[in-house]
Every structure is written in structure tokens, then in C-alpha cells.
Tab-separated table of N, CA and C in Angstrom:
chain	number	residue	atom	x	y	z
A	1	GLN	N	-17.896	132.570	69.214
A	1	GLN	CA	-18.496	132.272	70.000
A	1	GLN	C	-16.562	131.464	70.260
A	2	SER	N	-15.787	132.248	69.197
A	2	SER	CA	-14.384	132.467	69.650
A	2	SER	C	-13.918	133.260	70.982
A	3	VAL	N	-14.067	134.409	70.669
A	3	VAL	CA	-13.838	135.444	72.225
A	3	VAL	C	-14.820	134.681	73.349
A	4	ILE	N	-16.011	133.939	73.302
A	4	ILE	CA	-16.635	133.722	73.831
A	4	ILE	C	-15.230	133.159	74.877
A	5	ASN	N	-15.687	131.463	74.503
A	5	ASN	CA	-14.534	130.857	74.972
A	5	ASN	C	-12.886	131.295	74.982
A	6	LYS	N	-12.771	131.982	74.506
A	6	LYS	CA	-11.587	131.989	76.354
A	6	LYS	C	-11.783	132.723	76.867
A	7	GLU	N	-12.679	133.871	76.094
A	7	GLU	CA	-12.724	134.737	77.709
A	7	GLU	C	-13.454	133.739	79.437
A	8	ARG	N	-13.866	132.426	78.591
A	8	ARG	CA	-14.088	131.245	79.737
A	8	ARG	C	-13.295	131.303	80.105
A	9	GLU	N	-11.803	131.008	79.496
A	9	GLU	CA	-10.946	129.971	79.472
A	9	GLU	C	-9.745	130.624	79.745
A	10	GLY	N	-10.065	131.581	80.824
A	10	GLY	CA	-9.292	132.877	81.086
A	10	GLY	C	-8.493	133.871	80.081
A	11	GLU	N	-8.913	133.555	79.470
A	11	GLU	CA	-7.349	134.019	78.581
A	11	GLU	C	-7.049	135.684	78.059
A	12	TYR	N	-8.550	136.061	79.008
A	12	TYR	CA	-8.453	137.436	78.664
A	12	TYR	C	-7.605	138.512	80.210
A	13	LEU	N	-7.739	137.657	81.408
A	13	LEU	CA	-6.943	137.481	82.653
A	13	LEU	C	-8.201	138.567	83.353
A	14	GLY	N	-9.823	138.153	83.335
A	14	GLY	CA	-10.195	139.188	83.599
A	14	GLY	C	-10.176	139.919	83.598
A	15	LYS	N	-9.954	140.376	82.134
A	15	LYS	CA	-10.339	141.986	82.455
A	15	LYS	C	-11.961	141.987	81.061
A	16	THR	N	-12.102	143.431	80.921
A	16	THR	CA	-13.749	143.528	80.357
A	16	THR	C	-13.173	142.851	78.699
A	17	VAL	N	-13.834	142.053	78.321
A	17	VAL	CA	-14.504	142.056	76.595
A	17	VAL	C	-14.585	143.157	76.174
A	18	GLN	N	-13.749	143.729	74.947
A	18	GLN	CA	-14.759	144.479	74.456
A	18	GLN	C	-14.522	144.054	73.021
A	19	VAL	N	-15.195	144.878	72.253
A	19	VAL	CA	-16.004	144.556	70.387
A	19	VAL	C	-14.507	145.257	70.088
A	20	VAL	N	-13.797	146.375	70.163
A	20	VAL	CA	-12.994	146.766	69.830
A	20	VAL	C	-12.054	146.495	71.524
A	21	PRO	N	-10.791	145.551	71.802
A	21	PRO	CA	-9.418	144.881	70.177
A	21	PRO	C	-10.769	143.914	70.113
A	22	HIS	N	-10.836	143.023	71.124
A	22	HIS	CA	-11.066	141.573	71.190
A	22	HIS	C	-11.886	140.428	70.292
A	23	ILE	N	-13.761	141.432	69.317
A	23	ILE	CA	-13.795	140.762	68.813
A	23	ILE	C	-13.348	140.924	67.327
A	24	THR	N	-12.792	142.308	67.417
A	24	THR	CA	-12.228	143.205	65.503
A	24	THR	C	-11.396	142.475	65.602
A	25	ASN	N	-10.282	141.793	66.280
A	25	ASN	CA	-9.164	140.979	66.286
A	25	ASN	C	-9.669	139.450	66.143
A	26	ALA	N	-11.074	138.735	66.679
A	26	ALA	CA	-11.152	137.898	65.916
A	26	ALA	C	-10.977	137.617	64.924
A	27	ILE	N	-11.928	138.499	64.292
A	27	ILE	CA	-12.692	138.721	63.029
A	27	ILE	C	-11.312	138.541	61.990
A	28	GLN	N	-9.994	139.565	62.400
A	28	GLN	CA	-9.176	139.700	61.544
A	28	GLN	C	-8.351	138.308	61.422
A	29	ASP	N	-8.099	137.919	62.568
A	29	ASP	CA	-7.624	136.587	62.997
A	29	ASP	C	-8.660	135.385	62.006
A	30	TRP	N	-9.549	135.281	62.284
A	30	TRP	CA	-10.337	134.604	61.234
A	30	TRP	C	-10.126	134.607	59.594
A	31	ILE	N	-10.121	135.611	58.919
A	31	ILE	CA	-9.291	136.491	57.914
A	31	ILE	C	-8.152	135.819	57.366
A	32	GLU	N	-7.416	135.657	58.206
A	32	GLU	CA	-6.257	135.672	57.824
A	32	GLU	C	-6.296	133.983	58.170
A	33	ARG	N	-6.567	132.968	58.431
A	33	ARG	CA	-6.780	131.785	59.127
A	33	ARG	C	-7.070	130.782	57.662
A	34	VAL	N	-8.426	131.754	57.139
A	34	VAL	CA	-8.736	131.451	55.962
A	34	VAL	C	-7.977	131.658	54.287
A	35	ALA	N	-6.939	132.333	54.704
A	35	ALA	CA	-6.254	132.994	53.222
A	35	ALA	C	-5.616	131.685	53.236
A	36	MET	N	-4.886	130.824	54.586
A	36	MET	CA	-3.936	130.016	54.154
A	36	MET	C	-4.774	128.588	54.257
A	37	VAL	N	-5.696	128.465	53.407
A	37	VAL	CA	-6.886	127.516	53.454
A	37	VAL	C	-6.739	127.066	52.483
A	38	PRO	N	-5.768	125.754	51.367
A	38	PRO	CA	-5.507	125.798	50.016
A	38	PRO	C	-5.837	125.388	49.890
A	39	VAL	N	-6.741	126.111	48.165
A	39	VAL	CA	-8.040	125.683	47.269
A	39	VAL	C	-7.004	124.996	45.911
A	40	ASP	N	-8.627	124.026	45.802
A	40	ASP	CA	-8.673	123.307	44.366
A	40	ASP	C	-8.073	122.975	44.478
A	41	GLY	N	-7.260	121.758	45.446
A	41	GLY	CA	-6.416	121.001	45.242
A	41	GLY	C	-5.057	121.368	45.156
A	42	GLN	N	-4.647	122.821	45.630
A	42	GLN	CA	-3.197	123.123	45.247
A	42	GLN	C	-2.787	123.498	46.542
A	43	GLU	N	-1.635	123.434	46.847
A	43	GLU	CA	-0.825	123.516	48.293
A	43	GLU	C	-0.397	125.138	48.826
A	44	GLY	N	-1.053	124.792	49.252
A	44	GLY	CA	-0.143	126.073	49.764
A	44	GLY	C	-1.226	127.162	50.082
A	45	PRO	N	-1.230	127.882	50.074
A	45	PRO	CA	-2.277	128.805	50.117
A	45	PRO	C	-2.751	129.742	48.652
A	46	ALA	N	-3.544	130.258	48.757
A	46	ALA	CA	-4.308	130.946	47.312
A	46	ALA	C	-3.870	131.932	47.376
A	47	ASP	N	-3.729	132.353	45.618
A	47	ASP	CA	-2.487	134.016	45.811
A	47	ASP	C	-3.439	135.176	45.574
A	48	VAL	N	-5.220	134.901	45.989
A	48	VAL	CA	-6.643	136.014	46.857
A	48	VAL	C	-7.056	135.566	47.701
A	49	CYS	N	-7.386	136.155	48.796
A	49	CYS	CA	-8.873	135.342	49.242
A	49	CYS	C	-9.760	136.912	49.625
A	50	VAL	N	-10.913	136.803	48.960
A	50	VAL	CA	-11.751	136.616	48.745
A	50	VAL	C	-12.747	137.354	49.845
A	51	ILE	N	-13.417	138.222	50.453
A	51	ILE	CA	-13.909	138.843	51.241
A	51	ILE	C	-14.883	139.200	50.907
A	52	GLU	N	-16.141	138.897	51.557
A	52	GLU	CA	-17.176	139.701	51.586
A	52	GLU	C	-18.133	140.073	52.308
A	53	LEU	N	-18.357	141.975	53.116
A	53	LEU	CA	-18.883	142.806	53.742
A	53	LEU	C	-20.101	142.868	53.103
A	54	GLY	N	-20.553	142.090	53.214
A	54	GLY	CA	-22.445	142.300	53.448
A	54	GLY	C	-23.097	143.475	54.102
A	55	GLY	N	-23.718	144.057	53.573
A	55	GLY	CA	-25.187	145.220	53.338
A	55	GLY	C	-25.020	146.342	53.522
A	56	THR	N	-25.339	146.856	54.739
A	56	THR	CA	-25.329	148.671	53.511
A	56	THR	C	-25.132	149.170	54.744
A	57	ILE	N	-23.524	150.132	54.226
A	57	ILE	CA	-22.926	151.112	55.415
A	57	ILE	C	-23.340	152.257	55.702
A	58	GLY	N	-23.149	151.946	57.083
A	58	GLY	CA	-23.788	153.099	58.553
A	58	GLY	C	-24.847	151.786	59.584
A	59	ASP	N	-24.944	150.084	58.810
A	59	ASP	CA	-25.630	149.741	59.484
A	59	ASP	C	-24.743	149.475	61.005
A	60	ILE	N	-25.441	149.836	62.393
A	60	ILE	CA	-24.595	149.121	63.658
A	60	ILE	C	-23.951	147.856	64.102
A	61	GLU	N	-24.536	146.427	62.878
A	61	GLU	CA	-24.311	144.988	62.453
A	61	GLU	C	-22.788	145.441	62.346
A	62	SER	N	-22.907	145.758	61.323
A	62	SER	CA	-22.036	145.570	60.918
A	62	SER	C	-20.260	146.005	60.972
A	63	MET	N	-21.057	147.159	61.840
A	63	MET	CA	-19.711	148.330	62.753
A	63	MET	C	-18.447	147.677	62.934
A	64	PRO	N	-18.040	146.293	63.827
A	64	PRO	CA	-17.721	145.740	64.583
A	64	PRO	C	-17.123	144.442	62.272
A	65	PHE	N	-16.854	144.328	62.050
A	65	PHE	CA	-16.916	143.718	60.340
A	65	PHE	C	-15.545	145.109	60.026
A	66	ILE	N	-16.720	146.573	60.312
A	66	ILE	CA	-15.651	147.692	58.753
A	66	ILE	C	-14.752	147.804	59.762
A	67	GLU	N	-15.016	147.952	61.240
A	67	GLU	CA	-13.520	148.202	61.604
A	67	GLU	C	-12.118	147.502	61.381
A	68	ALA	N	-12.855	146.291	61.942
A	68	ALA	CA	-11.776	144.739	61.398
A	68	ALA	C	-10.948	145.061	60.950
A	69	LEU	N	-11.932	145.193	59.176
A	69	LEU	CA	-11.302	145.550	57.671
A	69	LEU	C	-10.006	146.819	57.796
A	70	GLY	N	-10.769	148.402	58.718
A	70	GLY	CA	-9.576	149.231	58.730
A	70	GLY	C	-8.355	148.756	58.800
A	71	GLN	N	-8.790	148.004	59.985
A	71	GLN	CA	-7.564	148.138	61.504
A	71	GLN	C	-6.908	146.650	60.160
A	72	PHE	N	-7.388	145.363	59.205
A	72	PHE	CA	-6.916	144.813	58.543
A	72	PHE	C	-6.019	145.593	57.391
A	73	SER	N	-6.966	146.037	56.539
A	73	SER	CA	-6.222	146.914	55.707
A	73	SER	C	-4.256	147.870	56.223
A	74	TYR	N	-4.587	148.221	57.622
A	74	TYR	CA	-3.155	149.348	57.369
A	74	TYR	C	-2.454	147.853	58.044
A	75	ARG	N	-2.520	147.054	58.923
A	75	ARG	CA	-1.851	146.277	58.719
A	75	ARG	C	-1.468	145.530	58.533
A	76	VAL	N	-1.513	144.873	56.808
A	76	VAL	CA	-1.236	143.931	55.573
A	76	VAL	C	-0.580	144.921	55.196
A	77	GLY	N	-1.231	146.394	55.033
A	77	GLY	CA	-0.557	147.625	54.380
A	77	GLY	C	-1.185	147.668	53.014
A	78	ALA	N	-1.220	147.846	52.365
A	78	ALA	CA	-2.358	148.157	50.945
A	78	ALA	C	-1.515	147.801	49.421
A	79	GLY	N	-0.577	147.369	49.647
A	79	GLY	CA	-0.302	146.429	48.803
A	79	GLY	C	-0.633	144.787	48.770
A	80	ASN	N	-0.624	144.324	49.875
A	80	ASN	CA	-2.129	143.512	50.408
A	80	ASN	C	-2.708	143.632	50.796
A	81	PHE	N	-3.739	144.884	49.912
A	81	PHE	CA	-5.334	144.828	50.688
A	81	PHE	C	-5.714	145.600	49.342
A	82	CYS	N	-7.148	145.054	49.239
A	82	CYS	CA	-7.990	145.723	47.888
A	82	CYS	C	-9.316	145.863	48.452
A	83	LEU	N	-9.723	146.767	48.898
A	83	LEU	CA	-11.694	147.368	48.700
A	83	LEU	C	-12.105	147.404	47.618
A	84	VAL	N	-12.952	146.991	47.490
A	84	VAL	CA	-14.139	146.619	46.037
A	84	VAL	C	-15.677	147.393	46.341
A	85	HIS	N	-15.687	148.633	45.981
A	85	HIS	CA	-16.999	148.746	46.758
A	85	HIS	C	-18.056	148.818	45.525
A	86	VAL	N	-19.094	147.573	45.385
A	86	VAL	CA	-19.683	146.856	44.779
A	86	VAL	C	-20.922	148.427	44.976
A	87	SER	N	-21.956	149.160	44.150
A	87	SER	CA	-22.807	149.989	44.481
A	87	SER	C	-23.886	149.947	43.505
A	88	LEU	N	-24.915	150.862	43.397
A	88	LEU	CA	-25.714	150.663	42.364
A	88	LEU	C	-25.926	152.198	41.997
A	89	VAL	N	-25.772	152.069	40.566
A	89	VAL	CA	-26.296	153.400	40.029
A	89	VAL	C	-27.229	153.660	39.069
A	90	PRO	N	-28.539	154.106	39.749
A	90	PRO	CA	-29.362	153.634	39.775
A	90	PRO	C	-30.060	154.420	38.126
A	91	VAL	N	-30.610	153.917	36.952
A	91	VAL	CA	-31.082	154.913	35.834
A	91	VAL	C	-33.156	155.145	36.028
A	92	LEU	N	-32.528	156.757	35.872
A	92	LEU	CA	-33.976	157.040	36.143
A	92	LEU	C	-34.791	156.982	35.079
A	93	ASN	N	-35.277	156.557	35.305
A	93	ASN	CA	-36.953	154.963	33.746
A	93	ASN	C	-37.277	157.057	32.942
A	94	VAL	N	-37.971	157.504	33.023
A	94	VAL	CA	-38.117	159.493	32.646
A	94	VAL	C	-37.562	159.788	31.957
A	95	VAL	N	-35.743	159.742	32.194
A	95	VAL	CA	-34.963	161.109	31.131
A	95	VAL	C	-33.993	159.974	30.760
A	96	GLY	N	-33.864	158.344	31.326
A	96	GLY	CA	-32.849	157.777	31.128
A	96	GLY	C	-31.583	157.779	31.495
A	97	GLU	N	-30.813	158.551	32.379
A	97	GLU	CA	-29.958	159.216	33.156
A	97	GLU	C	-29.676	158.495	34.190
A	98	GLN	N	-28.395	158.193	34.263
A	98	GLN	CA	-27.369	157.891	35.123
A	98	GLN	C	-27.320	158.464	36.340
A	99	LYS	N	-27.787	157.607	38.275
A	99	LYS	CA	-27.430	158.710	38.961
A	99	LYS	C	-26.439	158.028	39.396
A	100	THR	N	-25.798	159.322	40.242
A	100	THR	CA	-24.377	158.510	40.350
A	100	THR	C	-24.530	159.092	42.598
A	101	LYS	N	-24.753	159.649	42.913
A	101	LYS	CA	-25.222	160.267	43.187
A	101	LYS	C	-25.534	159.436	44.872
A	102	PRO	N	-25.747	158.209	44.433
A	102	PRO	CA	-26.030	156.646	45.950
A	102	PRO	C	-24.774	156.183	45.705
A	103	THR	N	-23.798	156.194	45.008
A	103	THR	CA	-21.872	155.341	44.948
A	103	THR	C	-21.599	157.252	45.970
A	104	GLN	N	-21.767	157.729	45.195
A	104	GLN	CA	-20.751	159.093	46.155
A	104	GLN	C	-21.159	159.335	47.871
A	105	HIS	N	-22.485	159.205	47.657
A	105	HIS	CA	-22.422	158.841	48.963
A	105	HIS	C	-22.345	157.636	49.880
A	106	SER	N	-22.295	156.421	49.758
A	106	SER	CA	-21.920	155.231	50.317
A	106	SER	C	-20.592	155.211	50.016
A	107	VAL	N	-19.398	156.387	49.353
A	107	VAL	CA	-17.861	155.751	48.710
A	107	VAL	C	-17.901	156.789	50.118
A	108	ARG	N	-18.454	158.453	50.678
A	108	ARG	CA	-18.291	159.116	51.400
A	108	ARG	C	-18.575	158.423	52.880
A	109	GLY	N	-19.633	157.649	52.987
A	109	GLY	CA	-19.592	156.940	54.540
A	109	GLY	C	-18.866	155.931	54.285
A	110	LEU	N	-18.190	155.087	53.411
A	110	LEU	CA	-16.985	154.056	54.149
A	110	LEU	C	-15.768	154.466	54.718
A	111	ARG	N	-15.747	156.698	53.325
A	111	ARG	CA	-14.284	157.153	54.128
A	111	ARG	C	-14.645	157.937	55.178
A	112	GLY	N	-15.141	158.238	55.431
A	112	GLY	CA	-15.474	157.960	57.157
A	112	GLY	C	-15.480	157.000	58.143
A	113	LEU	N	-15.923	156.114	58.247
A	113	LEU	CA	-15.906	155.118	58.588
A	113	LEU	C	-13.645	154.402	58.165
A	114	GLY	N	-12.806	154.770	57.755
A	114	GLY	CA	-11.704	154.086	57.837
A	114	GLY	C	-11.870	153.153	56.793
A	115	LEU	N	-12.039	153.075	55.662
A	115	LEU	CA	-12.340	152.490	54.338
A	115	LEU	C	-12.034	153.449	53.254
A	116	THR	N	-11.062	153.360	52.387
A	116	THR	CA	-11.680	153.969	50.769
A	116	THR	C	-11.217	152.900	50.192
A	117	PRO	N	-12.162	152.473	48.717
A	117	PRO	CA	-12.501	151.802	47.883
A	117	PRO	C	-11.245	151.567	46.873
A	118	ASN	N	-10.640	151.028	46.335
A	118	ASN	CA	-9.311	151.237	45.376
A	118	ASN	C	-10.508	151.001	43.838
A	119	MET	N	-11.276	150.549	43.425
A	119	MET	CA	-11.907	150.294	43.523
A	119	MET	C	-13.422	149.756	43.255
A	120	LEU	N	-14.166	150.484	42.263
A	120	LEU	CA	-15.755	150.466	41.822
A	120	LEU	C	-16.178	149.075	41.474
A	121	ALA	N	-17.741	148.227	41.511
A	121	ALA	CA	-18.011	147.606	40.836
A	121	ALA	C	-19.631	147.792	41.094
A	122	CYS	N	-19.543	149.071	40.216
A	122	CYS	CA	-21.344	149.189	39.588
A	122	CYS	C	-22.529	148.881	39.424
A	123	ARG	N	-23.168	148.475	39.251
A	123	ARG	CA	-24.433	147.945	38.780
A	123	ARG	C	-25.289	148.772	38.971
A	124	SER	N	-25.685	148.468	37.350
A	124	SER	CA	-27.020	149.147	36.503
A	124	SER	C	-27.553	148.051	35.341
A	125	THR	N	-29.016	149.072	34.905
A	125	THR	CA	-29.193	148.402	34.771
A	125	THR	C	-28.482	148.792	32.889
A	126	LYS	N	-28.232	149.709	32.536
A	126	LYS	CA	-27.576	149.321	31.180
A	126	LYS	C	-25.868	149.912	31.532
A	127	GLU	N	-25.404	149.508	30.665
A	127	GLU	CA	-23.941	149.452	30.539
A	127	GLU	C	-23.579	151.097	31.375
A	128	LEU	N	-22.290	151.984	31.848
A	128	LEU	CA	-22.095	152.605	32.248
A	128	LEU	C	-21.465	153.738	31.082
A	129	GLU	N	-22.052	154.863	31.287
A	129	GLU	CA	-22.058	155.824	30.236
A	129	GLU	C	-20.801	156.289	31.042
A	130	GLU	N	-19.362	156.616	29.683
A	130	GLU	CA	-17.702	157.178	29.773
A	130	GLU	C	-18.205	158.902	30.504
A	131	ASN	N	-18.968	159.803	30.498
A	131	ASN	CA	-19.500	160.503	31.704
A	131	ASN	C	-19.377	160.260	33.424
A	132	VAL	N	-19.993	159.217	33.013
A	132	VAL	CA	-20.563	158.497	34.454
A	132	VAL	C	-19.982	158.335	35.263
A	133	LYS	N	-19.172	157.406	34.441
A	133	LYS	CA	-17.590	156.579	34.825
A	133	LYS	C	-16.140	157.984	35.600
A	134	GLU	N	-15.671	159.210	34.270
A	134	GLU	CA	-15.251	159.839	34.893
A	134	GLU	C	-15.508	160.588	36.238
A	135	LYS	N	-16.479	160.620	35.939
A	135	LYS	CA	-17.814	161.900	37.543
A	135	LYS	C	-17.825	161.040	38.671
A	136	LEU	N	-17.734	159.668	38.796
A	136	LEU	CA	-17.729	158.444	39.790
A	136	LEU	C	-16.229	158.600	39.889
A	137	SER	N	-14.372	158.294	39.092
A	137	SER	CA	-13.563	158.574	39.277
A	137	SER	C	-12.789	159.718	39.725
A	138	GLN	N	-13.675	161.074	39.711
A	138	GLN	CA	-13.633	162.331	39.882
A	138	GLN	C	-14.425	162.778	41.743
A	139	PHE	N	-15.240	162.291	41.501
A	139	PHE	CA	-15.567	161.943	43.485
A	139	PHE	C	-15.472	161.389	44.266
A	140	CYS	N	-15.116	160.093	43.965
A	140	CYS	CA	-14.269	158.628	44.582
A	140	CYS	C	-13.419	159.117	44.805
A	141	HIS	N	-12.534	159.208	44.137
A	141	HIS	CA	-10.863	158.740	43.762
A	141	HIS	C	-10.454	157.534	43.830
A	142	VAL	N	-11.235	157.402	42.797
A	142	VAL	CA	-10.431	155.704	41.927
A	142	VAL	C	-10.660	155.856	40.124
A	143	PRO	N	-9.620	155.296	39.644
A	143	PRO	CA	-8.862	155.401	38.501
A	143	PRO	C	-10.656	154.956	37.843
A	144	VAL	N	-10.507	155.956	36.281
A	144	VAL	CA	-11.811	155.619	35.371
A	144	VAL	C	-11.625	154.205	35.436
């Protein structure tokens, strides 16, 4: 809506409004704006601002948000951006083995879109085994 309003007010000087850069810039502006909102009755911005990009990697609906976060992470620098990727580590009922392939594939998909996770938050029906953590670390390039 913000981009539509700016276009109607002539802010883009008649240029074609595009997803990149207009929508992605609006998303980044929103992130910066909400990051400055005081929380818990304190003055000034919070130390950390958590933004959830939900959905499945590769869905066309999330692409402008993924691109915006990639641009944002580059713009603010590595020390000011941390990507936590939430992923499922399923357990095969037959043998009880934890499978890492879904996480490996989703991390590869993220990397292909320009985002590299700094951390994995893995969901599973049982605590992750050490060898599974080591395998995910090796193939996803995150510390154990």
C-alpha cells in the first residue's frame, strides 16, 4: 500500500513501479521503522529486532521478501544481521533415524536465493543426535 500511495502521489516521477527496487525497498524501510519502535516501556530502540519470513523457500509469494532480506543483510552488514533458519529434521518411524536431507535441501535453496543461514533451529520429535548436528554443520556450513 505504501508503494501504491507513493506512485499515486507522483513520488516515482512517472517511472514504472517494479518489485525490485520499489517493493523490496518498502520492505526494508518497514523493517528499519519497526526496529526503532521502543518496547517494554523502554526508551529508544530494542537491542534486537526479530523478523519472521514464514512460508516455504521457493514459493513465488515470498520472493520479494527474500530479495529484500538479502539486500538488507548486505546493506546493514554481517555484524548487524543474523539469519536463523527453522527446519524440520524428520524421524523415520521404522528405524528411528533422523534425516538431514530436508534441511540440507532447504539451506541450499536459501543459498541459491542469496541468503546464508548463520544458525539452524531444527524441529524434531526427539533431541538431535550429535552425529546429526555434525552432519548438518558440515553440509550447511553452520557451527555445531
